[in-house]
Amino acid sequence: MSLSLDDKLLGEKVDNYCSSDEGERDDDSGDEPRSTEAVQPTFVPEPEIKEYNGYSTNTGPKGVINDWREFKRLETEKKGEQERERQALLKKLSITCRSHLDDEREKQKDEQFMEKMEREMDEIEEEFMKQYREKRIEEMRKALQNVPKFGGVVPLSSNDFVDEIDKENPQVYIIVHVYEDRSKACKTMNGCLVNLAQEYPTVKFCKIRATETKLSMKFAKDGVPALLIYKGGDMIGNFIRISDELGDDFFSSDVESILEEHSFLPNNDVINKCIKDKTTGEKRSVLAEDDDTDSDFDID
């Protein structure tokens, strides 16, 4: 039987009704002892937070708004990347896609530039070569002023032989002919040296008898004609009994060839060809094609 509201307020009991006090008394009167151990709490692990993979299972209002914002952000980034790629492609195409007319114009500009550079280089080279020639001519003229001129064959004796060699300008080539009067080849050599002395005025050509040099009789008989070449006080070359190569009859050009072959003669183009134009007075050097007997230039 259930209690009415009034009974509950008045504290009436009915059958099968158990108050809370009775229950407590029943528990206290029980024979079984109660456990004194504290109940341990059960560990509940925290849920694992997974990385956002582009969609959300949260269907609440806030979740939907966050998903929308994330979507718009990704969409904006993608559009920005596409725009950058498009701009890069346009730039590349604008550089590579030139018309044939543009190529021809660019090629023409390059050719005009190269022609201009070549003209300027030619002008610079011409001016440089002009200044260089003038400088070399002036150097040769000064060198000629310091080098003594001879123009003939100098006879030597045993008394002045050493001084004529040691006291001479160190830049001068000295060619000494050791001879004997009885030798036909020696007479021919003396005549050739006279011609060479006129052609090479800066070379000192000399002659001395073999007996004057106090050499042996064997040398005076079998070693002549002999040419001894000195420079700076030192002997730099010699030709003993040169008639074995030239014979008894030869020309000055033959002797000249032998001396030039061994670099015992100075270069005439450097020493003797420093000239001046009669009309303009301009200093210049003679080139190979200017070697002409009808030239309008004189040795200065």
PDB file of C-alpha atoms in Angstrom:
ATOM      1  CA  MET A   1       0.000   0.000   0.000  1.00  0.00           C
ATOM      2  CA  SER A   2       1.431   3.290  -0.898  1.00  0.00           C
ATOM      3  CA  LEU A   3       1.441   6.329   1.306  1.00  0.00           C
ATOM      4  CA  SER A   4      -0.526   9.356   0.480  1.00  0.00           C
ATOM      5  CA  LEU A   5       0.959  12.770   0.621  1.00  0.00           C
ATOM      6  CA  ASP A   6      -0.590  13.441   4.025  1.00  0.00           C
ATOM      7  CA  ASP A   7       0.744  10.207   5.445  1.00  0.00           C
ATOM      8  CA  LYS A   8       4.206  11.018   4.266  1.00  0.00           C
ATOM      9  CA  LEU A   9       4.039  14.430   5.881  1.00  0.00           C
ATOM     10  CA  LEU A  10       2.717  12.939   9.157  1.00  0.00           C
ATOM     11  CA  GLY A  11       5.283  10.186   9.235  1.00  0.00           C
ATOM     12  CA  GLU A  12       2.837   7.261   9.031  1.00  0.00           C
ATOM     13  CA  LYS A  13       4.149   3.832   8.113  1.00  0.00           C
ATOM     14  CA  VAL A  14       2.546   1.221   6.025  1.00  0.00           C
ATOM     15  CA  ASP A  15       3.393  -2.347   5.282  1.00  0.00           C
ATOM     16  CA  ASN A  16       6.615  -3.048   3.455  1.00  0.00           C
ATOM     17  CA  TYR A  17       7.881   0.442   4.225  1.00  0.00           C
ATOM     18  CA  CYS A  18      11.383   0.705   5.514  1.00  0.00           C
ATOM     19  CA  SER A  19      12.767   3.881   6.845  1.00  0.00           C
ATOM     20  CA  SER A  20      16.320   4.912   6.352  1.00  0.00           C
ATOM     21  CA  ASP A  21      16.971   4.631  10.079  1.00  0.00           C
ATOM     22  CA  GLU A  22      15.900   1.030  10.128  1.00  0.00           C
ATOM     23  CA  GLY A  23      18.160   0.248   7.262  1.00  0.00           C
ATOM     24  CA  GLU A  24      21.086   1.806   9.051  1.00  0.00           C
ATOM     25  CA  ARG A  25      20.241  -0.184  12.186  1.00  0.00           C
ATOM     26  CA  ASP A  26      20.014  -3.360  10.194  1.00  0.00           C
ATOM     27  CA  ASP A  27      23.414  -2.670   8.680  1.00  0.00           C
ATOM     28  CA  ASP A  28      24.930  -1.984  12.073  1.00  0.00           C
ATOM     29  CA  SER A  29      23.408  -5.126  13.580  1.00  0.00           C
ATOM     30  CA  GLY A  30      24.745  -7.386  10.891  1.00  0.00           C
ATOM     31  CA  ASP A  31      27.155 -10.140  11.900  1.00  0.00           C
ATOM     32  CA  GLU A  32      29.556  -9.681   8.954  1.00  0.00           C
ATOM     33  CA  PRO A  33      32.386  -7.190   9.544  1.00  0.00           C
ATOM     34  CA  ARG A  34      32.665  -4.269   7.122  1.00  0.00           C
ATOM     35  CA  SER A  35      35.810  -3.861   5.003  1.00  0.00           C
ATOM     36  CA  THR A  36      38.111  -1.016   6.083  1.00  0.00           C
ATOM     37  CA  GLU A  37      40.027  -0.818   2.757  1.00  0.00           C
ATOM     38  CA  ALA A  38      39.594   2.370   0.690  1.00  0.00           C
ATOM     39  CA  VAL A  39      38.226   1.957  -2.774  1.00  0.00           C
ATOM     40  CA  GLN A  40      40.934   2.781  -5.363  1.00  0.00           C
ATOM     41  CA  PRO A  41      39.899   5.080  -8.225  1.00  0.00           C
ATOM     42  CA  THR A  42      39.806   3.570 -11.685  1.00  0.00           C
ATOM     43  CA  PHE A  43      42.301   5.208 -14.204  1.00  0.00           C
ATOM     44  CA  VAL A  44      40.562   6.456 -17.269  1.00  0.00           C
ATOM     45  CA  PRO A  45      43.119   7.408 -20.082  1.00  0.00           C
ATOM     46  CA  GLU A  46      42.718  10.716 -21.819  1.00  0.00           C
ATOM     47  CA  PRO A  47      41.465  10.484 -25.384  1.00  0.00           C
ATOM     48  CA  GLU A  48      44.223  10.734 -28.026  1.00  0.00           C
ATOM     49  CA  ILE A  49      44.200  14.027 -29.948  1.00  0.00           C
ATOM     50  CA  LYS A  50      44.634  13.278 -33.627  1.00  0.00           C
ATOM     51  CA  GLU A  51      46.031  15.698 -36.247  1.00  0.00           C
ATOM     52  CA  TYR A  52      43.472  17.546 -38.279  1.00  0.00           C
ATOM     53  CA  ASN A  53      43.009  15.728 -41.583  1.00  0.00           C
ATOM     54  CA  GLY A  54      40.787  18.210 -43.414  1.00  0.00           C
ATOM     55  CA  TYR A  55      37.459  17.202 -42.004  1.00  0.00           C
ATOM     56  CA  SER A  56      35.934  17.084 -38.590  1.00  0.00           C
ATOM     57  CA  THR A  57      33.451  14.827 -36.926  1.00  0.00           C
ATOM     58  CA  ASN A  58      32.355  17.686 -34.694  1.00  0.00           C
ATOM     59  CA  THR A  59      29.004  18.705 -36.088  1.00  0.00           C
ATOM     60  CA  GLY A  60      28.314  21.375 -33.528  1.00  0.00           C
ATOM     61  CA  PRO A  61      28.013  25.048 -34.489  1.00  0.00           C
ATOM     62  CA  LYS A  62      31.545  25.889 -33.354  1.00  0.00           C
ATOM     63  CA  GLY A  63      32.986  22.872 -35.126  1.00  0.00           C
ATOM     64  CA  VAL A  64      31.277  23.790 -38.367  1.00  0.00           C
ATOM     65  CA  ILE A  65      32.562  27.380 -38.159  1.00  0.00           C
ATOM     66  CA  ASN A  66      36.139  26.220 -37.493  1.00  0.00           C
ATOM     67  CA  ASP A  67      35.959  23.758 -40.364  1.00  0.00           C
ATOM     68  CA  TRP A  68      34.728  26.550 -42.661  1.00  0.00           C
ATOM     69  CA  ARG A  69      37.534  28.895 -41.622  1.00  0.00           C
ATOM     70  CA  GLU A  70      40.146  26.177 -42.156  1.00  0.00           C
ATOM     71  CA  PHE A  71      38.688  25.413 -45.578  1.00  0.00           C
ATOM     72  CA  LYS A  72      38.817  29.085 -46.614  1.00  0.00           C
ATOM     73  CA  ARG A  73      42.416  29.396 -45.390  1.00  0.00           C
ATOM     74  CA  LEU A  74      43.536  26.378 -47.409  1.00  0.00           C
ATOM     75  CA  GLU A  75      41.626  27.639 -50.414  1.00  0.00           C
ATOM     76  CA  THR A  76      43.340  31.053 -50.183  1.00  0.00           C
ATOM     77  CA  GLU A  77      46.794  29.475 -49.917  1.00  0.00           C
ATOM     78  CA  LYS A  78      46.101  27.272 -52.915  1.00  0.00           C
ATOM     79  CA  LYS A  79      44.940  30.245 -54.985  1.00  0.00           C
ATOM     80  CA  GLY A  80      48.071  32.200 -54.001  1.00  0.00           C
ATOM     81  CA  GLU A  81      50.328  29.323 -55.044  1.00  0.00           C
ATOM     82  CA  GLN A  82      48.504  28.963 -58.361  1.00  0.00           C
ATOM     83  CA  GLU A  83      48.878  32.712 -58.992  1.00  0.00           C
ATOM     84  CA  ARG A  84      52.630  32.554 -58.345  1.00  0.00           C
ATOM     85  CA  GLU A  85      52.993  29.624 -60.732  1.00  0.00           C
ATOM     86  CA  ARG A  86      50.986  31.509 -63.357  1.00  0.00           C
ATOM     87  CA  GLN A  87      53.166  34.631 -63.009  1.00  0.00           C
ATOM     88  CA  ALA A  88      56.347  32.537 -63.293  1.00  0.00           C
ATOM     89  CA  LEU A  89      55.031  30.861 -66.452  1.00  0.00           C
ATOM     90  CA  LEU A  90      54.079  34.229 -67.986  1.00  0.00           C
ATOM     91  CA  LYS A  91      57.547  35.600 -67.248  1.00  0.00           C
ATOM     92  CA  LYS A  92      59.202  32.569 -68.811  1.00  0.00           C
ATOM     93  CA  LEU A  93      57.060  32.777 -71.923  1.00  0.00           C
ATOM     94  CA  SER A  94      57.671  36.517 -72.263  1.00  0.00           C
ATOM     95  CA  ILE A  95      61.454  35.881 -72.320  1.00  0.00           C
ATOM     96  CA  THR A  96      61.558  32.904 -74.669  1.00  0.00           C
ATOM     97  CA  CYS A  97      58.773  33.744 -77.068  1.00  0.00           C
ATOM     98  CA  ARG A  98      60.400  36.330 -79.332  1.00  0.00           C
ATOM     99  CA  SER A  99      59.482  36.812 -82.915  1.00  0.00           C
ATOM    100  CA  HIS A 100      61.865  36.266 -85.804  1.00  0.00           C
ATOM    101  CA  LEU A 101      61.904  40.015 -86.383  1.00  0.00           C
ATOM    102  CA  ASP A 102      63.057  40.594 -82.800  1.00  0.00           C
ATOM    103  CA  ASP A 103      65.866  38.080 -83.304  1.00  0.00           C
ATOM    104  CA  GLU A 104      66.967  39.812 -86.494  1.00  0.00           C
ATOM    105  CA  ARG A 105      66.984  43.195 -84.784  1.00  0.00           C
ATOM    106  CA  GLU A 106      69.026  41.836 -81.897  1.00  0.00           C
ATOM    107  CA  LYS A 107      71.459  40.194 -84.298  1.00  0.00           C
ATOM    108  CA  GLN A 108      71.834  43.443 -86.238  1.00  0.00           C
ATOM    109  CA  LYS A 109      72.549  45.344 -83.017  1.00  0.00           C
ATOM    110  CA  ASP A 110      75.215  42.800 -82.081  1.00  0.00           C
ATOM    111  CA  GLU A 111      76.865  43.100 -85.496  1.00  0.00           C
ATOM    112  CA  GLN A 112      76.866  46.891 -85.303  1.00  0.00           C
ATOM    113  CA  PHE A 113      78.384  46.748 -81.834  1.00  0.00           C
ATOM    114  CA  MET A 114      81.131  44.352 -82.970  1.00  0.00           C
ATOM    115  CA  GLU A 115      81.932  46.538 -85.989  1.00  0.00           C
ATOM    116  CA  LYS A 116      82.179  49.571 -83.739  1.00  0.00           C
ATOM    117  CA  MET A 117      84.482  47.730 -81.344  1.00  0.00           C
ATOM    118  CA  GLU A 118      86.703  46.554 -84.218  1.00  0.00           C
ATOM    119  CA  ARG A 119      87.021  50.106 -85.567  1.00  0.00           C
ATOM    120  CA  GLU A 120      87.917  51.428 -82.138  1.00  0.00           C
ATOM    121  CA  MET A 121      90.466  48.644 -81.616  1.00  0.00           C
ATOM    122  CA  ASP A 122      92.015  49.336 -85.024  1.00  0.00           C
ATOM    123  CA  GLU A 123      92.317  53.022 -84.187  1.00  0.00           C
ATOM    124  CA  ILE A 124      93.866  52.244 -80.803  1.00  0.00           C
ATOM    125  CA  GLU A 125      96.269  49.723 -82.343  1.00  0.00           C
ATOM    126  CA  GLU A 126      97.263  52.132 -85.105  1.00  0.00           C
ATOM    127  CA  GLU A 127      97.926  54.922 -82.615  1.00  0.00           C
ATOM    128  CA  PHE A 128      99.870  52.561 -80.361  1.00  0.00           C
ATOM    129  CA  MET A 129     102.009  51.264 -83.221  1.00  0.00           C
ATOM    130  CA  LYS A 130     102.711  54.815 -84.357  1.00  0.00           C
ATOM    131  CA  GLN A 131     103.875  55.823 -80.894  1.00  0.00           C
ATOM    132  CA  TYR A 132     105.874  52.611 -80.568  1.00  0.00           C
ATOM    133  CA  ARG A 133     107.663  53.169 -83.893  1.00  0.00           C
ATOM    134  CA  GLU A 134     108.502  56.745 -82.973  1.00  0.00           C
ATOM    135  CA  LYS A 135     109.824  55.610 -79.613  1.00  0.00           C
ATOM    136  CA  ARG A 136     111.971  52.865 -81.180  1.00  0.00           C
ATOM    137  CA  ILE A 137     113.320  55.260 -83.816  1.00  0.00           C
ATOM    138  CA  GLU A 138     114.289  57.740 -81.123  1.00  0.00           C
ATOM    139  CA  GLU A 139     115.985  54.971 -79.135  1.00  0.00           C
ATOM    140  CA  MET A 140     117.918  53.883 -82.226  1.00  0.00           C
ATOM    141  CA  ARG A 141     118.968  57.435 -82.976  1.00  0.00           C
ATOM    142  CA  LYS A 142     120.278  57.861 -79.441  1.00  0.00           C
ATOM    143  CA  ALA A 143     122.047  54.516 -79.654  1.00  0.00           C
ATOM    144  CA  LEU A 144     123.675  55.533 -82.936  1.00  0.00           C
ATOM    145  CA  GLN A 145     124.961  58.716 -81.361  1.00  0.00           C
ATOM    146  CA  ASN A 146     126.819  56.714 -78.706  1.00  0.00           C
ATOM    147  CA  VAL A 147     128.256  54.068 -81.039  1.00  0.00           C
ATOM    148  CA  PRO A 148     131.504  55.059 -82.802  1.00  0.00           C
ATOM    149  CA  LYS A 149     131.720  54.902 -86.600  1.00  0.00           C
ATOM    150  CA  PHE A 150     134.674  53.366 -88.438  1.00  0.00           C
ATOM    151  CA  GLY A 151     134.000  52.719 -92.130  1.00  0.00           C
ATOM    152  CA  GLY A 152     137.394  51.148 -92.890  1.00  0.00           C
ATOM    153  CA  VAL A 153     139.851  48.408 -91.933  1.00  0.00           C
ATOM    154  CA  VAL A 154     142.153  49.319 -89.030  1.00  0.00           C
ATOM    155  CA  PRO A 155     145.696  47.861 -89.262  1.00  0.00           C
ATOM    156  CA  LEU A 156     147.032  46.553 -85.936  1.00  0.00           C
ATOM    157  CA  SER A 157     150.468  45.753 -84.579  1.00  0.00           C
ATOM    158  CA  SER A 158     151.665  43.753 -81.612  1.00  0.00           C
ATOM    159  CA  ASN A 159     151.934  46.965 -79.562  1.00  0.00           C
ATOM    160  CA  ASP A 160     148.353  48.184 -79.890  1.00  0.00           C
ATOM    161  CA  PHE A 161     146.515  44.893 -80.454  1.00  0.00           C
ATOM    162  CA  VAL A 162     145.392  44.492 -76.827  1.00  0.00           C
ATOM    163  CA  ASP A 163     144.398  48.136 -76.316  1.00  0.00           C
ATOM    164  CA  GLU A 164     142.394  48.296 -79.543  1.00  0.00           C
ATOM    165  CA  ILE A 165     140.257  45.427 -78.241  1.00  0.00           C
ATOM    166  CA  ASP A 166     140.027  46.013 -74.477  1.00  0.00           C
ATOM    167  CA  LYS A 167     139.509  49.784 -74.585  1.00  0.00           C
ATOM    168  CA  GLU A 168     136.856  49.787 -77.284  1.00  0.00           C
ATOM    169  CA  ASN A 169     133.150  50.498 -76.610  1.00  0.00           C
ATOM    170  CA  PRO A 170     131.639  47.280 -75.171  1.00  0.00           C
ATOM    171  CA  GLN A 171     128.734  47.486 -77.661  1.00  0.00           C
ATOM    172  CA  VAL A 172     131.059  47.366 -80.686  1.00  0.00           C
ATOM    173  CA  TYR A 173     131.776  44.168 -82.602  1.00  0.00           C
ATOM    174  CA  ILE A 174     135.501  43.821 -83.431  1.00  0.00           C
ATOM    175  CA  ILE A 175     136.479  41.499 -86.284  1.00  0.00           C
ATOM    176  CA  VAL A 176     140.227  40.905 -86.623  1.00  0.00           C
ATOM    177  CA  HIS A 177     141.707  39.317 -89.730  1.00  0.00           C
ATOM    178  CA  VAL A 178     144.951  37.428 -89.069  1.00  0.00           C
ATOM    179  CA  TYR A 179     146.732  37.161 -92.426  1.00  0.00           C
ATOM    180  CA  GLU A 180     149.954  36.624 -94.313  1.00  0.00           C
ATOM    181  CA  ASP A 181     150.909  38.525 -97.464  1.00  0.00           C
ATOM    182  CA  ARG A 182     151.952  35.434 -99.377  1.00  0.00           C
ATOM    183  CA  SER A 183     148.439  33.862 -99.074  1.00  0.00           C
ATOM    184  CA  LYS A 184     146.054  34.506-101.966  1.00  0.00           C
ATOM    185  CA  ALA A 185     143.019  33.821 -99.770  1.00  0.00           C
ATOM    186  CA  CYS A 186     144.286  36.432 -97.278  1.00  0.00           C
ATOM    187  CA  LYS A 187     144.503  39.066-100.012  1.00  0.00           C
ATOM    188  CA  THR A 188     140.940  38.230-101.064  1.00  0.00           C
ATOM    189  CA  MET A 189     139.758  38.490 -97.446  1.00  0.00           C
ATOM    190  CA  ASN A 190     141.336  41.940 -97.006  1.00  0.00           C
ATOM    191  CA  GLY A 191     139.449  43.193-100.060  1.00  0.00           C
ATOM    192  CA  CYS A 192     136.159  41.761 -98.768  1.00  0.00           C
ATOM    193  CA  LEU A 193     136.630  43.395 -95.354  1.00  0.00           C
ATOM    194  CA  VAL A 194     137.079  46.806 -97.001  1.00  0.00           C
ATOM    195  CA  ASN A 195     133.628  46.456 -98.580  1.00  0.00           C
ATOM    196  CA  LEU A 196     132.038  45.156 -95.363  1.00  0.00           C
ATOM    197  CA  ALA A 197     133.557  48.015 -93.337  1.00  0.00           C
ATOM    198  CA  GLN A 198     131.716  50.509 -95.539  1.00  0.00           C
ATOM    199  CA  GLU A 199     128.453  48.573 -95.271  1.00  0.00           C
ATOM    200  CA  TYR A 200     128.740  48.129 -91.487  1.00  0.00           C
ATOM    201  CA  PRO A 201     130.293  51.379 -90.206  1.00  0.00           C
ATOM    202  CA  THR A 202     129.593  50.511 -86.550  1.00  0.00           C
ATOM    203  CA  VAL A 203     131.679  47.316 -86.764  1.00  0.00           C
ATOM    204  CA  LYS A 204     135.391  47.657 -86.173  1.00  0.00           C
ATOM    205  CA  PHE A 205     137.224  45.647 -88.844  1.00  0.00           C
ATOM    206  CA  CYS A 206     140.943  45.148 -88.192  1.00  0.00           C
ATOM    207  CA  LYS A 207     143.829  43.207 -89.698  1.00  0.00           C
ATOM    208  CA  ILE A 208     147.153  42.019 -88.315  1.00  0.00           C
ATOM    209  CA  ARG A 209     149.922  39.836 -89.697  1.00  0.00           C
ATOM    210  CA  ALA A 210     150.300  36.450 -88.106  1.00  0.00           C
ATOM    211  CA  THR A 211     153.983  37.132 -87.435  1.00  0.00           C
ATOM    212  CA  GLU A 212     153.017  40.284 -85.451  1.00  0.00           C
ATOM    213  CA  THR A 213     150.861  38.235 -83.085  1.00  0.00           C
ATOM    214  CA  LYS A 214     153.889  36.070 -82.160  1.00  0.00           C
ATOM    215  CA  LEU A 215     151.985  32.938 -83.100  1.00  0.00           C
ATOM    216  CA  SER A 216     153.768  29.780 -84.193  1.00  0.00           C
ATOM    217  CA  MET A 217     155.157  29.387 -87.690  1.00  0.00           C
ATOM    218  CA  LYS A 218     152.803  26.481 -88.209  1.00  0.00           C
ATOM    219  CA  PHE A 219     149.778  28.735 -87.568  1.00  0.00           C
ATOM    220  CA  ALA A 220     151.211  31.443 -89.841  1.00  0.00           C
ATOM    221  CA  LYS A 221     151.526  28.824 -92.574  1.00  0.00           C
ATOM    222  CA  ASP A 222     148.415  26.675 -92.137  1.00  0.00           C
ATOM    223  CA  GLY A 223     145.978  28.737 -89.995  1.00  0.00           C
ATOM    224  CA  VAL A 224     145.432  31.784 -92.202  1.00  0.00           C
ATOM    225  CA  PRO A 225     143.210  33.431 -93.229  1.00  0.00           C
ATOM    226  CA  ALA A 226     141.665  33.536 -89.737  1.00  0.00           C
ATOM    227  CA  LEU A 227     138.892  35.755 -88.358  1.00  0.00           C
ATOM    228  CA  LEU A 228     138.743  36.528 -84.615  1.00  0.00           C
ATOM    229  CA  ILE A 229     135.555  38.177 -83.267  1.00  0.00           C
ATOM    230  CA  TYR A 230     135.577  40.196 -80.013  1.00  0.00           C
ATOM    231  CA  LYS A 231     132.958  42.106 -78.037  1.00  0.00           C
ATOM    232  CA  GLY A 232     133.294  43.696 -74.613  1.00  0.00           C
ATOM    233  CA  GLY A 233     136.929  42.598 -74.422  1.00  0.00           C
ATOM    234  CA  ASP A 234     136.078  38.896 -74.830  1.00  0.00           C
ATOM    235  CA  MET A 235     136.484  36.604 -77.819  1.00  0.00           C
ATOM    236  CA  ILE A 236     133.039  35.415 -78.857  1.00  0.00           C
ATOM    237  CA  GLY A 237     134.005  33.472 -81.983  1.00  0.00           C
ATOM    238  CA  ASN A 238     136.729  32.538 -84.458  1.00  0.00           C
ATOM    239  CA  PHE A 239     137.164  31.003 -87.916  1.00  0.00           C
ATOM    240  CA  ILE A 240     140.540  29.341 -88.543  1.00  0.00           C
ATOM    241  CA  ARG A 241     141.673  28.801 -92.132  1.00  0.00           C
ATOM    242  CA  ILE A 242     138.320  29.942 -93.486  1.00  0.00           C
ATOM    243  CA  SER A 243     139.593  29.307 -97.013  1.00  0.00           C
ATOM    244  CA  ASP A 244     138.769  25.627 -96.473  1.00  0.00           C
ATOM    245  CA  GLU A 245     135.109  26.657 -96.689  1.00  0.00           C
ATOM    246  CA  LEU A 246     135.299  29.604 -99.091  1.00  0.00           C
ATOM    247  CA  GLY A 247     138.307  28.738-101.248  1.00  0.00           C
ATOM    248  CA  ASP A 248     140.850  31.289-102.453  1.00  0.00           C
ATOM    249  CA  ASP A 249     138.400  33.355-104.533  1.00  0.00           C
ATOM    250  CA  PHE A 250     135.198  34.538-102.821  1.00  0.00           C
ATOM    251  CA  PHE A 251     133.098  37.663-102.389  1.00  0.00           C
ATOM    252  CA  SER A 252     132.258  39.937 -99.493  1.00  0.00           C
ATOM    253  CA  SER A 253     128.691  38.581 -99.517  1.00  0.00           C
ATOM    254  CA  ASP A 254     130.097  35.113 -98.775  1.00  0.00           C
ATOM    255  CA  VAL A 255     131.944  36.424 -95.727  1.00  0.00           C
ATOM    256  CA  GLU A 256     128.875  38.415 -94.693  1.00  0.00           C
ATOM    257  CA  SER A 257     126.680  35.303 -94.849  1.00  0.00           C
ATOM    258  CA  ILE A 258     129.008  33.361 -92.560  1.00  0.00           C
ATOM    259  CA  LEU A 259     129.180  36.196 -90.022  1.00  0.00           C
ATOM    260  CA  GLU A 260     125.413  36.757 -90.081  1.00  0.00           C
ATOM    261  CA  GLU A 261     124.767  33.046 -89.712  1.00  0.00           C
ATOM    262  CA  HIS A 262     126.597  33.122 -86.373  1.00  0.00           C
ATOM    263  CA  SER A 263     125.108  36.534 -85.348  1.00  0.00           C
ATOM    264  CA  PHE A 264     128.486  38.293 -85.460  1.00  0.00           C
ATOM    265  CA  LEU A 265     127.102  41.278 -87.404  1.00  0.00           C
ATOM    266  CA  PRO A 266     124.552  43.820 -86.124  1.00  0.00           C
ATOM    267  CA  ASN A 267     121.191  44.169 -87.842  1.00  0.00           C
ATOM    268  CA  ASN A 268     121.423  46.886 -90.464  1.00  0.00           C
ATOM    269  CA  ASP A 269     117.684  47.587 -90.202  1.00  0.00           C
ATOM    270  CA  VAL A 270     118.197  48.641 -86.598  1.00  0.00           C
ATOM    271  CA  ILE A 271     121.429  50.602 -86.926  1.00  0.00           C
ATOM    272  CA  ASN A 272     121.705  51.925 -90.468  1.00  0.00           C
ATOM    273  CA  LYS A 273     118.056  52.408 -91.463  1.00  0.00           C
ATOM    274  CA  CYS A 274     117.027  55.199 -89.131  1.00  0.00           C
ATOM    275  CA  ILE A 275     116.088  57.819 -91.736  1.00  0.00           C
ATOM    276  CA  LYS A 276     114.222  61.058 -92.264  1.00  0.00           C
ATOM    277  CA  ASP A 277     111.843  62.096 -95.016  1.00  0.00           C
ATOM    278  CA  LYS A 278     113.397  64.888 -97.095  1.00  0.00           C
ATOM    279  CA  THR A 279     110.031  66.544 -97.727  1.00  0.00           C
ATOM    280  CA  THR A 280     108.205  66.293 -94.384  1.00  0.00           C
ATOM    281  CA  GLY A 281     111.141  65.717 -92.044  1.00  0.00           C
ATOM    282  CA  GLU A 282     109.201  62.901 -90.373  1.00  0.00           C
ATOM    283  CA  LYS A 283     111.309  60.285 -88.638  1.00  0.00           C
ATOM    284  CA  ARG A 284     110.607  56.760 -89.693  1.00  0.00           C
ATOM    285  CA  SER A 285     112.246  53.398 -90.190  1.00  0.00           C
ATOM    286  CA  VAL A 286     112.624  51.652 -93.523  1.00  0.00           C
ATOM    287  CA  LEU A 287     110.538  48.545 -94.004  1.00  0.00           C
ATOM    288  CA  ALA A 288     111.576  45.660 -96.222  1.00  0.00           C
ATOM    289  CA  GLU A 289     109.668  47.008 -99.242  1.00  0.00           C
ATOM    290  CA  ASP A 290     111.373  50.424 -98.866  1.00  0.00           C
ATOM    291  CA  ASP A 291     114.790  49.066 -99.778  1.00  0.00           C
ATOM    292  CA  ASP A 292     115.014  50.847-103.113  1.00  0.00           C
ATOM    293  CA  THR A 293     117.848  52.716-104.760  1.00  0.00           C
ATOM    294  CA  ASP A 294     115.382  55.457-105.841  1.00  0.00           C
ATOM    295  CA  SER A 295     114.164  56.100-102.288  1.00  0.00           C
ATOM    296  CA  ASP A 296     113.446  59.691-101.203  1.00  0.00           C
ATOM    297  CA  PHE A 297     114.906  59.052 -97.767  1.00  0.00           C
ATOM    298  CA  ASP A 298     118.397  59.662 -96.507  1.00  0.00           C
ATOM    299  CA  ILE A 299     120.225  58.222 -93.574  1.00  0.00           C
ATOM    300  CA  ASP A 300     120.017  60.835 -90.847  1.00  0.00           C
TER     301      ASP A 300
END
